[in-house]
Tab-separated table of C-alpha atoms and ligand atoms in Angstrom:
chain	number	residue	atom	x	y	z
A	1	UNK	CA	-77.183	-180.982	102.712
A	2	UNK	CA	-75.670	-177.969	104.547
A	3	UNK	CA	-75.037	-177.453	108.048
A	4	UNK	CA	-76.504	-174.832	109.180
A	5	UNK	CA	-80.084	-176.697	107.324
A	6	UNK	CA	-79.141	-179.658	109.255
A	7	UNK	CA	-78.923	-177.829	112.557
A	8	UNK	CA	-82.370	-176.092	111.501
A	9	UNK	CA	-83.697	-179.952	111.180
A	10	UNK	CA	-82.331	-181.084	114.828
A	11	UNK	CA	-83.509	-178.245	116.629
A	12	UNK	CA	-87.114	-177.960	117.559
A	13	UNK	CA	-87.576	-174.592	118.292
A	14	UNK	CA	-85.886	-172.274	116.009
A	15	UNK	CA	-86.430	-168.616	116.258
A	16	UNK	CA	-85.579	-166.300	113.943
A	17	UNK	CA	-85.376	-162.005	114.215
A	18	UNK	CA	-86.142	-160.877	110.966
A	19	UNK	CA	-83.965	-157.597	110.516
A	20	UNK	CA	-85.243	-154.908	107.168
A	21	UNK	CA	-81.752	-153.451	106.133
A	22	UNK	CA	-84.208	-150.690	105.101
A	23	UNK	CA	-85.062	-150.015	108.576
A	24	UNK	CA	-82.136	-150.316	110.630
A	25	UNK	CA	-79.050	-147.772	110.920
A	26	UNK	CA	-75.266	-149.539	110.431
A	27	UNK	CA	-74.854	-147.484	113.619
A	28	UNK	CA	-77.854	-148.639	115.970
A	29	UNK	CA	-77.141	-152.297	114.791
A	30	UNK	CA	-74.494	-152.813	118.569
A	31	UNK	CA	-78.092	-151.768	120.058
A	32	UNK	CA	-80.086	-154.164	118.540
A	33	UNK	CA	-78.114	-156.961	118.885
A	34	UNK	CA	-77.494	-156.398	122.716
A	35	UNK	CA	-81.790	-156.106	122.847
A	36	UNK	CA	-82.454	-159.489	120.735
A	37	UNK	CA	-84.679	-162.091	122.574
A	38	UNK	CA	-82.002	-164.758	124.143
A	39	UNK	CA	-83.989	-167.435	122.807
A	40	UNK	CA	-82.998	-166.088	119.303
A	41	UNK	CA	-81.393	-169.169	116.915
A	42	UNK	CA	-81.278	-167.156	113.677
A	43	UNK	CA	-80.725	-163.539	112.366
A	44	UNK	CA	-83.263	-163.152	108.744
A	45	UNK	CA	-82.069	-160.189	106.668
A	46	UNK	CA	-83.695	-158.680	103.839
A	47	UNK	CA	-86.819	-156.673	102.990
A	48	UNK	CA	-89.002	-156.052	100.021
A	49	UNK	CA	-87.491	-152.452	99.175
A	50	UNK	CA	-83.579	-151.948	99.991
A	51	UNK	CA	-80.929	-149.457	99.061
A	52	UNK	CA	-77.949	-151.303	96.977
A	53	UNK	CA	-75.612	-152.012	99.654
A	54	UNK	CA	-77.566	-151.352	102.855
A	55	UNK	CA	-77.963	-155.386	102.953
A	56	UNK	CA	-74.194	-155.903	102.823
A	57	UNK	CA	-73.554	-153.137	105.445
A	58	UNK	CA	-75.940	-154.873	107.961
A	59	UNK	CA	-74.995	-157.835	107.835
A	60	UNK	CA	-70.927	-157.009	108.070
A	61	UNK	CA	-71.912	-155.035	110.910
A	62	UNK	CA	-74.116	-158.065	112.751
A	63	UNK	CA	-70.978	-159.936	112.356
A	64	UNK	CA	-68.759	-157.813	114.326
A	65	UNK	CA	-71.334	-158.248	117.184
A	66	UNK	CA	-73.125	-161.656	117.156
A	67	UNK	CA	-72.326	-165.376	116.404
A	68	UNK	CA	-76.233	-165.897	115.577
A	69	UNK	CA	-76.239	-167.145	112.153
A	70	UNK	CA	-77.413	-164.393	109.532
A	71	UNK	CA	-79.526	-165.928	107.099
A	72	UNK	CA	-80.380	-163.617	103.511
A	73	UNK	CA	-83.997	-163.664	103.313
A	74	UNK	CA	-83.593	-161.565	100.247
A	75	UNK	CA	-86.835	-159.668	98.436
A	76	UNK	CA	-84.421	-159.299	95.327
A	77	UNK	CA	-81.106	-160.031	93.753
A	78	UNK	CA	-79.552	-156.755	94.793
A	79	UNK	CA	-79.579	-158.217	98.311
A	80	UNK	CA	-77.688	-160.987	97.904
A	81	UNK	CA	-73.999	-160.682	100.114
A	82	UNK	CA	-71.513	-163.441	100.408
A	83	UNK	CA	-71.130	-162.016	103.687
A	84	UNK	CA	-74.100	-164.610	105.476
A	85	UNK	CA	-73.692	-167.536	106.471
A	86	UNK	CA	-76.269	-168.886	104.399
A	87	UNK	CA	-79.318	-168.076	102.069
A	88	UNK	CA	-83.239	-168.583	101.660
A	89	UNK	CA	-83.085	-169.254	97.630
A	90	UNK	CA	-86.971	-168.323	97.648
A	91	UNK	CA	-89.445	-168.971	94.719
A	92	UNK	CA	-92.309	-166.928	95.664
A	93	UNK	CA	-94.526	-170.102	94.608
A	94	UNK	CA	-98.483	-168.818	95.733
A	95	UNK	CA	-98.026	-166.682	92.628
A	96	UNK	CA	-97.904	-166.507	89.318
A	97	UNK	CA	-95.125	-163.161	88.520
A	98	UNK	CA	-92.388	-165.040	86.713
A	99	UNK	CA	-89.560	-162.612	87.818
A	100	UNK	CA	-90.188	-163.615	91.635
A	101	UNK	CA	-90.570	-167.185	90.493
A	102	UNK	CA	-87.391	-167.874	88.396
A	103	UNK	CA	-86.243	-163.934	87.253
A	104	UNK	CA	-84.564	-162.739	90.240
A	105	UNK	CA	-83.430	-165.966	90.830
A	106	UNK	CA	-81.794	-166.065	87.730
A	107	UNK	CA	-79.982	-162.617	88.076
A	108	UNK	CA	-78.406	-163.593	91.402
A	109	UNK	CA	-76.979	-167.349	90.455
A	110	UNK	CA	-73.331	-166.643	89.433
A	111	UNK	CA	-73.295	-164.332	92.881
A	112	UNK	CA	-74.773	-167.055	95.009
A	113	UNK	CA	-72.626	-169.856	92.990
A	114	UNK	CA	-69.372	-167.853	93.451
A	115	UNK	CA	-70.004	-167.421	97.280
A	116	UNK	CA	-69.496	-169.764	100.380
A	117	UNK	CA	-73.189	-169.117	101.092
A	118	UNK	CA	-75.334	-171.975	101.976
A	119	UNK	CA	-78.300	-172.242	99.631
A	120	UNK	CA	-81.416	-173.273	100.983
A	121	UNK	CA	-84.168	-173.548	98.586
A	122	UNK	CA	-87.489	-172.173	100.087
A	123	UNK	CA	-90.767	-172.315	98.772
A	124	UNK	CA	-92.293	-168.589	99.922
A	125	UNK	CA	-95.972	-168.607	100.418
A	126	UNK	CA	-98.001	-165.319	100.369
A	127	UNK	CA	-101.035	-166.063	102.867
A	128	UNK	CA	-103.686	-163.543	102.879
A	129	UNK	CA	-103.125	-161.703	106.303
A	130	UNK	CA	-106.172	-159.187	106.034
A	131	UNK	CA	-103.910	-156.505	104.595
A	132	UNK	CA	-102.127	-155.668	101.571
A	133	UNK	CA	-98.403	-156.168	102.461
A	134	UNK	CA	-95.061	-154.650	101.068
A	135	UNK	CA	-94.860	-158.316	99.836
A	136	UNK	CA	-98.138	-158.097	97.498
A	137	UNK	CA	-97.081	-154.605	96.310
A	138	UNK	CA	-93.599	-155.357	95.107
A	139	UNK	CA	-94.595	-158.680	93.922
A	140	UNK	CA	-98.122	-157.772	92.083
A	141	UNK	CA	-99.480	-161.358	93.540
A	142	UNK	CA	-102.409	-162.393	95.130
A	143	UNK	CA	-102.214	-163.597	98.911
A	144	UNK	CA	-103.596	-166.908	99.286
A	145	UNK	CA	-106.685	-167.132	100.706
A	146	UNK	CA	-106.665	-168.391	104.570
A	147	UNK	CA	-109.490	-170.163	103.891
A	148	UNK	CA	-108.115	-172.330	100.866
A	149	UNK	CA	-106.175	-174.450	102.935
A	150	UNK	CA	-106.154	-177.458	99.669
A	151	UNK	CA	-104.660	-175.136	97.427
A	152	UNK	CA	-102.009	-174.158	100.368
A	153	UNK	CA	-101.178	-178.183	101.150
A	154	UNK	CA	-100.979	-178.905	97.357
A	155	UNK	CA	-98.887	-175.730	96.725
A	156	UNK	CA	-96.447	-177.106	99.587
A	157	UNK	CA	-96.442	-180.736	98.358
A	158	UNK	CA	-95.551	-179.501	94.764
A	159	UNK	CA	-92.714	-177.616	96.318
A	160	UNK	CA	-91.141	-180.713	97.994
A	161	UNK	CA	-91.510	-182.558	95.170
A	162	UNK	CA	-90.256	-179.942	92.976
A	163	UNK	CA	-86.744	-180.292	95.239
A	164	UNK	CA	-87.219	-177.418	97.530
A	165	UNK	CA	-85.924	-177.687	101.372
A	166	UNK	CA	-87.882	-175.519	102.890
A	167	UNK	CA	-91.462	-174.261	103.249
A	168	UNK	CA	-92.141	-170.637	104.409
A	169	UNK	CA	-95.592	-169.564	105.136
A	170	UNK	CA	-95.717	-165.894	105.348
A	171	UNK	CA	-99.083	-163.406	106.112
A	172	UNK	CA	-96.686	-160.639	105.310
A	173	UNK	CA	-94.763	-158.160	107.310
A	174	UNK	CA	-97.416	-156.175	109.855
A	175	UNK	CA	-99.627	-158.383	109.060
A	176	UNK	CA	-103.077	-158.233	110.831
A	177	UNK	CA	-103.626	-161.597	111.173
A	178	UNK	CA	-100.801	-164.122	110.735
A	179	UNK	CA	-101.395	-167.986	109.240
A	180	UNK	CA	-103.770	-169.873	111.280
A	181	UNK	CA	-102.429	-172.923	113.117
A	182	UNK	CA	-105.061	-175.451	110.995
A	183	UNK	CA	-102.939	-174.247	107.948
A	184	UNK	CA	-99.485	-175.326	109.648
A	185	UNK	CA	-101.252	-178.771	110.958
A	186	UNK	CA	-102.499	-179.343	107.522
A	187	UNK	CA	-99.195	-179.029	105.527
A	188	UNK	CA	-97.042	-180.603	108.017
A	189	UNK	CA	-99.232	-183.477	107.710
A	190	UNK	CA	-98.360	-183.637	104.366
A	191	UNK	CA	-94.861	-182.277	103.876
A	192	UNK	CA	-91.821	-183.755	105.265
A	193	UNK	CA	-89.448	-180.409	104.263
A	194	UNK	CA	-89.507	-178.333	107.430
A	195	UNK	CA	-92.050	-174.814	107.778
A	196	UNK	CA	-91.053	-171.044	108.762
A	197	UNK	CA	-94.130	-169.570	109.744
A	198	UNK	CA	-94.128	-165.528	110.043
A	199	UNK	CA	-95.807	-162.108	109.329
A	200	UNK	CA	-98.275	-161.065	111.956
A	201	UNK	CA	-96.516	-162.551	115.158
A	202	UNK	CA	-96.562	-160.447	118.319
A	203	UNK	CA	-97.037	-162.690	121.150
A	204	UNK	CA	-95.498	-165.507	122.825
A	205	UNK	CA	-99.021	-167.949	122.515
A	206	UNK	CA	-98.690	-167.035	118.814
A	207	UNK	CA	-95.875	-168.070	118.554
A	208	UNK	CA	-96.286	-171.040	121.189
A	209	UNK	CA	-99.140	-172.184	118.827
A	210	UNK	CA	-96.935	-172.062	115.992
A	211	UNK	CA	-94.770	-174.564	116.848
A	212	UNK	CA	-97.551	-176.596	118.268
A	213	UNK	CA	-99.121	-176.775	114.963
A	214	UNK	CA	-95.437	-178.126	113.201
A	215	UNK	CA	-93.419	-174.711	112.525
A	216	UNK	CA	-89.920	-175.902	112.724
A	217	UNK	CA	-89.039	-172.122	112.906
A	218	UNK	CA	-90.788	-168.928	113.782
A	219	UNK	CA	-90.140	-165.434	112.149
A	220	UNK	CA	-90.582	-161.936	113.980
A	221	UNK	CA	-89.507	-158.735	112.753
A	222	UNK	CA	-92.041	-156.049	113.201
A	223	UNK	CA	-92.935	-156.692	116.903
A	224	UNK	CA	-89.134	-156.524	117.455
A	225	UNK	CA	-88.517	-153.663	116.003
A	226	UNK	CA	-91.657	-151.352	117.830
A	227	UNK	CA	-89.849	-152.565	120.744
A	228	UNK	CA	-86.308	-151.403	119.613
A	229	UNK	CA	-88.256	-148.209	119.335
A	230	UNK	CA	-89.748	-147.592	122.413
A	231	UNK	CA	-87.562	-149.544	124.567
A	232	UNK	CA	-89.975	-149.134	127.158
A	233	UNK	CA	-90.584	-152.801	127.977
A	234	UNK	CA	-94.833	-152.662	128.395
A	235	UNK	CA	-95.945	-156.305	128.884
A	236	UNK	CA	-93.631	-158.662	130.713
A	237	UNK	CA	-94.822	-161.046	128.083
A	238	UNK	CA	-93.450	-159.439	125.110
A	239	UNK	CA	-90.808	-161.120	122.261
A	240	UNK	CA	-87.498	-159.954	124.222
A	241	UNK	CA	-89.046	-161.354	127.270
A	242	UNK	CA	-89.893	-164.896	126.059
A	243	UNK	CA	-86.631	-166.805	127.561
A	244	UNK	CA	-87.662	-165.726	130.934
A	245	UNK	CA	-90.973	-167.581	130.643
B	1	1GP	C1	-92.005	-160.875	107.238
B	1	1GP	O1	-92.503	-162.951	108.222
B	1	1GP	C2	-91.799	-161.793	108.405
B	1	1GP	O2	-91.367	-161.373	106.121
B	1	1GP	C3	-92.074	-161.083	109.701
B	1	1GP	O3	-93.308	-160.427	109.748
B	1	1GP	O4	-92.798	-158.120	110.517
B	1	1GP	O5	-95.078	-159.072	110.838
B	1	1GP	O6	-93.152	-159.903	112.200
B	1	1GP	P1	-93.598	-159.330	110.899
């Protein structure tokens, strides 16, 4: 397997800043890397809704000003840029839309196969995070239910045995509630791929908890991104803060 999975599997703690190519400005990217949380293992980009090209632009421009590793977490095949280090090949598996199952996959292959991207494939899970999410919309699937924590496990343990490297368990982006720590505890007992929990995650005992529970990575992009727009720093215990803990 590749490296930059193996180092994901030898380090405990991995935390990723999930940056929307859709949100972010080629020229304010300088700014947002100098901001990013120091404990900050992994750069996630991608989005559900991006203009051809914006992904490719972002990520050069990361490159020019950070070593982090810049994963594609892409929401479709437009997004996909040999210029990452690697990529989440994700099979949005909680639902049942065959494009985000196997369709985009299929119109991105030759691009991924004819790149020096690492391909790490990712079972995506859409957990029901008490509001309908960019996710849902684009996708036209169900969340599943928070509640139907044997139909998560069993969706996970199909995954792994279906080949994939990789579970990601995702309440969506803004999410109002992100997945509960009994849902991580209960597929980690039963999976032996590792889990990216995100989608909801504001604070550092969420995310503490997280990792607690068996997330082998965490995932924040909204949170970072109010604070990219404020800049006022209001609680010393906010994501940039989290290294000086
Ligand atoms: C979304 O899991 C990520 O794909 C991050 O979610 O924007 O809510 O942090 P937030």
């Amino acid at each position: 397997s590749g490296i930059l999975y193996q180092e994901i599997l030898d380090t405990p703690r991995n935390f990723a800043i999930l940056i929307d190519p859709d949100k972010v400005e080629v020229n304010e990217v300088h700014r947002l890397v100098k901001n990013l949380p120091s404990i900050t293992t992994h750069l996630l980009v991608g989005g559900s809704t991006v203009e051809r090209g914006k992904c490719e632009a972002v990520v050069k421009s990361l490159k020019t000003f950070t070593k982090i590793p810049i994963i594609l977490f892409p929401g479709d095949y437009t997004q996909v840029t040999p210029e990452a280090q690697a990529i989440l090949f994700l099979s949005l598996v909680s639902g049942e839309n065959p494009e985000y199952l196997i369709g985009q996959q299929i119109k991105s292959a030759k691009a991924i196969k004819g790149s020096k991207l690492e391909v790490i494939s990712t079972a995506y899970l859409l957990i029901d995070g008490g509001k309908e999410t960019a996710v849902q919309r684009v996708s036209k699937t169900k969340p599943m239910s928070q509640l139907d924590i044997n139909k998560i496990v069993s969706t996970c343990l199909a995954s792994e045995l279906a080949g994939k490297k990789m579970i990601y368990l995702e309440a969506g982006s803004g999410a109002l509630f992100s997945v509960k720590p009994e849902i991580i505890k209960a597929v980690k007992k039963e999976v032996s791929i590792p889990i990216i929990v995100g989608g909801g995650l504001r604070t550092e005992s969420q995310i503490e908890m997280c990792y607690e529970a068996g997330a082998n990575m965490v995932v924040v992009g909204t949170a970072f991104e109010e604070q990219m727009k404020n800049m006022v720093d209001v609680t010393s215990r906010s994501v940039t803060n989290l290294a000086n803990s």
